[in-house]
Coordinates of C-alpha atoms in Angstrom, one line a residue:
X1173 CA 96.4 94.4 63.0
X1174 CA 95.8 93.1 66.4
X1175 CA 96.5 89.3 67.4
X1176 CA 93.1 87.7 68.1
X1177 CA 93.3 85.9 71.5
X1178 CA 90.5 83.1 72.6
X1179 CA 88.9 83.4 75.7
X1180 CA 88.5 80.4 78.3
X1181 CA 86.3 81.2 81.7
X1182 CA 83.4 83.5 81.9
X1183 CA 83.2 84.1 85.8
X1184 CA 83.3 87.7 86.6
X1185 CA 86.5 88.4 86.2
X1186 CA 86.5 86.3 83.0
X1187 CA 83.8 88.4 81.8
X1188 CA 85.8 91.6 82.6
X1189 CA 88.5 90.0 80.5
X1190 CA 86.1 89.4 77.8
X1191 CA 85.4 93.1 77.8
X1192 CA 88.5 94.2 77.8
X1193 CA 89.5 91.8 74.5
X1194 CA 86.1 93.0 72.8
X1195 CA 86.7 96.8 73.2
X1196 CA 90.6 96.1 71.9
X1197 CA 89.8 94.0 68.7
X1198 CA 91.2 91.3 69.7
X1199 CA 88.5 88.6 70.7
X1200 CA 88.5 85.8 68.2
X1201 CA 86.6 83.0 70.0
X1202 CA 85.5 82.1 73.1
X1203 CA 84.6 79.0 75.0
X1204 CA 80.9 77.9 75.6
X1205 CA 80.7 74.7 77.1
X1206 CA 76.8 74.7 77.6
X1207 CA 73.9 75.5 75.4
X1208 CA 72.8 78.5 78.1
X1209 CA 76.3 79.9 77.7
X1210 CA 76.5 79.9 74.0
X1211 CA 73.3 81.3 73.7
X1212 CA 74.1 84.2 76.1
X1213 CA 77.7 84.7 74.5
X1214 CA 76.0 84.9 71.1
X1215 CA 74.3 88.0 72.3
X1216 CA 77.5 89.2 74.1
X1217 CA 79.9 88.7 71.2
X1218 CA 77.9 88.9 67.8
X1219 CA 79.8 87.7 65.3
X1220 CA 82.5 86.1 67.5
X1221 CA 82.9 82.2 67.0
X1222 CA 81.6 80.4 70.3
X1223 CA 83.5 76.9 70.7
X1224 CA 82.0 73.7 73.0
X1225 CA 85.0 72.2 73.6
X1226 CA 89.0 73.3 74.4
X1227 CA 89.8 71.0 71.6
X1228 CA 88.2 72.9 68.7
X1229 CA 89.0 76.2 70.3
X1230 CA 92.8 75.4 70.2
X1231 CA 92.4 74.0 66.8
X1232 CA 91.9 77.2 65.3
X1233 CA 94.5 78.7 63.2
X1234 CA 93.6 82.3 63.3
X1235 CA 93.9 82.4 67.3
X1236 CA 97.3 83.8 68.6
X1237 CA 96.6 83.4 72.2
X1238 CA 94.5 82.4 74.9
X1239 CA 92.8 84.1 77.8
X1240 CA 92.4 81.8 80.8
X1241 CA 90.1 82.6 83.5
X1242 CA 88.9 79.3 85.0
X1243 CA 89.3 78.0 88.8
X1244 CA 92.9 77.7 89.7
X1245 CA 92.9 74.1 89.7
X1246 CA 91.8 73.9 86.5
X1247 CA 95.4 76.4 85.0
X1248 CA 97.6 73.6 84.5
X1249 CA 95.7 71.7 82.3
X1250 CA 94.3 73.8 80.0
X1251 CA 97.5 76.2 79.9
X1252 CA 99.6 73.2 79.1
X1253 CA 96.9 72.0 76.3
X1254 CA 97.3 75.8 75.0
X1255 CA 101.5 75.9 75.2
X1256 CA 101.1 72.6 73.5
X1257 CA 98.7 73.8 70.8
X1258 CA 101.0 76.8 69.6
X1259 CA 99.3 79.2 71.4
X1260 CA 100.4 82.0 74.0
X1261 CA 98.9 82.0 77.2
X1262 CA 97.5 84.4 79.6
X1263 CA 96.9 82.9 82.9
X1264 CA 95.2 84.8 86.1
X1265 CA 96.6 84.4 88.9
X1266 CA 97.5 82.5 91.0
X1267 CA 99.2 80.8 88.2
X1268 CA 98.9 77.5 89.9
X1269 CA 99.1 75.9 93.3
X1270 CA 102.6 74.6 93.3
X1271 CA 105.6 76.2 93.0
X1272 CA 107.0 73.0 91.1
X1273 CA 104.1 73.0 88.8
X1274 CA 104.3 76.9 87.6
X1275 CA 108.2 76.3 87.0
X1276 CA 107.1 73.4 84.9
X1277 CA 104.7 75.2 82.6
X1278 CA 107.7 78.0 82.5
X1279 CA 109.8 75.6 81.1
X1280 CA 107.1 74.1 78.4
X1281 CA 106.6 77.8 77.5
X1282 CA 110.4 78.3 76.9
X1283 CA 110.8 75.2 75.2
X1284 CA 108.2 75.5 72.6
X1285 CA 108.6 79.4 72.3
X1286 CA 105.4 80.3 73.7
X1287 CA 104.7 83.3 75.6
X1288 CA 103.3 82.7 79.0
X1289 CA 101.8 85.8 81.3
X1290 CA 100.2 85.3 84.3
X1291 CA 97.4 88.4 85.1
X1292 CA 98.9 90.4 88.3
X1293 CA 96.7 93.6 87.2
X1294 CA 98.0 95.6 90.0
X1295 CA 101.7 95.8 88.1
X1296 CA 99.4 97.6 85.3
X1297 CA 97.6 100.0 87.8
X1298 CA 99.1 103.5 86.7
X1299 CA 99.5 104.3 90.0
X1300 CA 101.8 101.1 91.1
X1301 CA 103.6 102.1 87.9
X1302 CA 104.4 105.6 88.7
X1303 CA 104.8 104.2 92.7
X1304 CA 107.8 102.2 91.1
X1305 CA 109.2 105.2 89.4
X1306 CA 109.4 107.2 92.6
X1307 CA 111.0 104.6 94.3
X1308 CA 113.5 104.0 92.1
X1309 CA 113.8 107.8 91.7
X1310 CA 115.3 107.8 95.3
X1311 CA 112.8 110.5 96.7
X1312 CA 112.2 108.3 99.8
X1313 CA 115.9 107.2 100.2
X1314 CA 116.6 103.6 100.3
X1315 CA 113.4 101.5 101.0
X1316 CA 113.3 100.0 104.2
X1317 CA 109.8 98.6 105.3
X1318 CA 106.9 97.5 103.3
X1319 CA 102.6 97.2 104.5
X1320 CA 100.0 96.2 103.0
X1321 CA 96.2 96.1 104.2
X1322 CA 93.9 94.2 101.9
X1323 CA 90.5 93.5 103.9
X1324 CA 87.0 94.1 103.5
X1325 CA 83.7 92.2 104.0
X1326 CA 84.2 90.3 101.1
X1327 CA 82.5 87.4 98.6
X1328 CA 84.0 84.2 100.2
X1329 CA 85.4 81.7 97.9
X1330 CA 84.4 78.3 98.1
X1331 CA 87.5 76.4 97.1
X1332 CA 90.1 79.3 98.3
X1333 CA 91.0 80.9 101.8
X1334 CA 91.9 84.5 102.1
X1335 CA 95.7 84.0 102.0
X1336 CA 95.4 82.5 98.1
X1337 CA 92.3 85.0 96.8
X1338 CA 93.5 88.4 98.3
X1339 CA 97.0 87.3 99.2
X1340 CA 98.7 87.2 95.1
X1341 CA 98.2 91.0 94.8
X1342 CA 100.8 92.2 97.3
X1343 CA 102.6 89.6 97.5
X1344 CA 103.8 90.3 93.8
X1345 CA 104.1 93.6 94.7
X1346 CA 106.4 93.0 97.7
X1347 CA 108.8 90.7 95.1
X1348 CA 108.9 93.8 92.4
X1349 CA 109.8 96.1 94.8
X1350 CA 112.2 94.7 96.5
X1351 CA 113.8 92.6 93.7
X1352 CA 113.9 89.4 95.1
X1353 CA 112.7 86.5 97.5
X1354 CA 112.1 87.0 101.2
X1355 CA 114.6 85.1 103.6
X1356 CA 112.1 84.1 105.7
X1357 CA 108.1 84.1 105.9
X1358 CA 106.1 83.6 108.7
X1359 CA 102.4 84.0 108.9
X1360 CA 99.4 83.5 111.4
X1361 CA 95.8 82.6 110.2
X1362 CA 92.4 82.8 111.7
X1363 CA 89.3 80.6 110.4
X1364 CA 86.5 81.7 111.8
X1365 CA 84.1 79.9 109.3
X1366 CA 85.6 76.9 108.1
X1367 CA 88.1 74.7 109.6
X1368 CA 91.6 75.2 107.8
X1369 CA 90.2 77.8 105.6
X1370 CA 91.7 80.9 107.3
X1371 CA 89.6 84.3 106.8
X1372 CA 92.5 86.5 108.2
X1373 CA 96.0 86.2 107.8
X1374 CA 98.9 88.6 108.8
X1375 CA 102.4 87.8 107.2
X1376 CA 105.8 89.1 108.0
X1377 CA 108.9 89.1 105.8
X1378 CA 112.3 89.5 106.3
X1379 CA 114.3 90.7 103.0
X1380 CA 117.8 90.9 102.3
X1381 CA 119.6 94.1 103.4
X1382 CA 117.6 94.1 106.6
X1383 CA 114.4 95.0 104.9
X1384 CA 110.9 93.6 106.3
X1385 CA 107.3 93.8 105.4
X1386 CA 104.0 93.2 106.9
X1387 CA 100.8 92.1 104.9
X1388 CA 97.2 91.9 106.8
X1389 CA 94.6 90.2 104.8
X1390 CA 91.1 89.7 105.7
X1391 CA 87.7 89.4 104.2
X1392 CA 85.4 89.8 107.1
X1393 CA 86.3 93.2 108.0
X1394 CA 83.6 96.0 108.2
X1395 CA 85.5 98.7 106.3
X1396 CA 87.4 97.8 102.4
X1397 CA 91.0 98.8 102.8
X1398 CA 93.7 98.3 100.1
X1399 CA 96.5 100.2 100.7
X1400 CA 100.1 99.7 100.2
X1401 CA 102.9 101.7 102.5
X1402 CA 106.3 102.2 101.2
X1403 CA 108.8 103.6 103.9
X1404 CA 112.5 104.8 103.2
X1405 CA 114.8 106.7 105.1
X1406 CA 113.8 110.3 103.8
X1407 CA 110.0 109.8 103.5
X1408 CA 107.1 107.4 102.7
X1409 CA 105.2 106.5 99.4
X1410 CA 101.2 105.5 100.3
X1411 CA 99.3 103.7 97.7
X1412 CA 95.4 103.7 98.8
X1413 CA 93.4 102.2 96.5
X1414 CA 89.7 103.1 97.8
X1415 CA 90.8 106.7 97.4
X1416 CA 89.3 108.9 95.0
X1417 CA 91.2 108.9 91.6
X1418 CA 93.0 112.0 92.4
X1419 CA 94.0 111.2 96.1
X1420 CA 95.4 107.5 95.4
X1421 CA 99.1 107.9 95.7
X1422 CA 100.6 110.0 98.6
X1423 CA 104.3 111.5 99.2
X1424 CA 105.2 112.3 103.1
X1425 CA 108.2 113.7 103.3
X1426 CA 110.5 113.5 106.7
X1427 CA 114.2 113.1 108.2
X1428 CA 115.7 111.1 110.9
X1429 CA 118.3 112.1 112.8
X1430 CA 120.5 111.1 115.9
X1431 CA 121.6 112.1 119.1
X1432 CA 124.2 109.7 120.3
X1433 CA 122.5 106.4 120.1
X1434 CA 118.6 107.8 120.0
X1435 CA 116.9 108.2 116.8
X1436 CA 114.2 111.1 116.6
X1437 CA 112.0 111.6 113.2
X1438 CA 111.0 115.2 112.0
X1439 CA 107.9 115.5 109.6
X1440 CA 108.1 117.3 106.8
X1441 CA 105.6 118.3 104.0
X1442 CA 103.0 115.4 102.2
X1443 CA 102.0 116.2 98.5
X1444 CA 99.4 114.3 96.3
X1445 CA 101.2 113.1 93.4
X1446 CA 99.5 113.4 90.1
X1447 CA 98.9 110.2 87.7
X1448 CA 97.2 109.6 84.8
X1449 CA 94.0 107.7 85.4
X1450 CA 93.7 104.4 83.1
X1451 CA 91.9 100.9 83.7
X1452 CA 94.8 98.8 84.8
X1453 CA 93.0 95.6 83.2
X1454 CA 92.9 97.3 79.5
X1455 CA 96.3 98.0 80.1
X1456 CA 97.3 94.3 81.0
X1457 CA 95.6 92.6 77.9
X1458 CA 96.9 95.6 76.0
X1459 CA 100.4 94.3 77.4
X1460 CA 99.5 90.5 76.3
X1461 CA 98.7 91.7 72.8
X1462 CA 102.0 93.6 72.4
X1463 CA 103.5 90.8 73.5
X1464 CA 102.3 88.4 71.1
X1465 CA 103.2 90.8 68.3
X1466 CA 106.8 91.8 69.5
X1467 CA 107.5 88.6 71.2
X1468 CA 108.9 90.3 74.0
X1469 CA 108.4 88.8 77.4
X1470 CA 105.6 89.9 79.5
X1471 CA 106.3 92.0 82.6
X1472 CA 104.5 89.6 84.7
X1473 CA 105.6 86.0 83.6
X1474 CA 105.3 82.9 84.7
X1475 CA 108.8 83.1 86.8
X1476 CA 107.8 86.0 88.3
X1477 CA 104.4 83.9 89.4
X1478 CA 106.5 81.1 90.4
X1479 CA 108.5 83.2 92.9
X1480 CA 105.4 84.8 94.1
X1481 CA 103.8 80.7 95.0
X1482 CA 106.9 79.9 97.0
X1483 CA 106.2 82.8 99.3
X1484 CA 102.3 81.9 99.5
X1485 CA 103.0 77.9 100.0
X1486 CA 105.3 78.9 102.9
X1487 CA 103.2 81.4 104.2
X1488 CA 100.8 78.3 104.3
X1489 CA 103.0 76.0 106.0
X1490 CA 103.8 78.7 108.6
X1491 CA 100.3 79.6 109.7
X1492 CA 99.9 75.7 109.4
X1493 CA 102.6 75.4 112.3
X1494 CA 101.7 78.1 114.3
X1495 CA 103.6 80.6 113.1
X1496 CA 107.0 79.0 112.3
X1497 CA 109.3 80.8 110.1
X1498 CA 109.7 79.6 107.2
X1499 CA 113.0 79.7 104.7
X1500 CA 112.9 80.6 101.1
X1501 CA 115.5 79.4 98.3
X1502 CA 115.1 80.6 94.7
X1503 CA 114.1 78.1 92.2
X1504 CA 116.7 77.2 89.5
X1505 CA 115.2 79.3 86.1
X1506 CA 116.8 78.5 82.7
X1507 CA 118.8 81.4 81.2
X1508 CA 116.6 83.6 78.6

């Protein structure tokens, strides 16, 4: 029998989570603070209890976990309350706004023996899963360089800039694919519409082993681009999330040779790699339910999110200081 979860937050993404929880037969309660919301939820979720306060929802003994999809500045308070009530918790990215706050939540979850999972949905995308498998297989050789472009003419967020809105996706992938924090982060930003709220950001990361990464973000770009490129000694892997389902992952082979001190690159064959089509968000919610049932740590746990927060806050400091490189150091994580 699937664990039952409660839903807090009914914005556009929260409704997607709600749909997935319903489809998996796991929705046990939902929060509707206002009469209009409760009336709508009665239609959207027939037979599912609708609570008007967080306290009522968290007091339900049949609820094992809570899905939180509210504005980021409310995540800490809600997650603290849910953990204190003995619930496992799923929080949409970003976990919070400060690495130290995220670390405190991670320690609270560990102290009470609860799961704290963060919604980095790209890690549950079948193309990213296959890309990670291909990288681990050595098909492109040692990883040398990463590049991500995430831009479109998108919806502006009133309380977020483009770094915090779009950046967590690719920062999380960079950290997972390289296996650690970058040594330094530098960033340049452009605020076209509102002072101190960048609409375009370019970040550069330097990792151990001489690896580098670049991230380009914009929500004022006329064309939608969501492309991740991994470059190795023997080839490249390209994930284009705007391509057709059958064309999202491409392997480009190449060879590098040296004539004295001069390198040359010979282009090899390219091929589209087959990937099973599954819905990432549905897989992510199922993973949370599996973690509740088995007590296994989630793939995207709180400490993974904290490391991402360290990178984002360092990038924000950098662009505020004209692109000054910022050094990063891991926060102390308790033993499992």
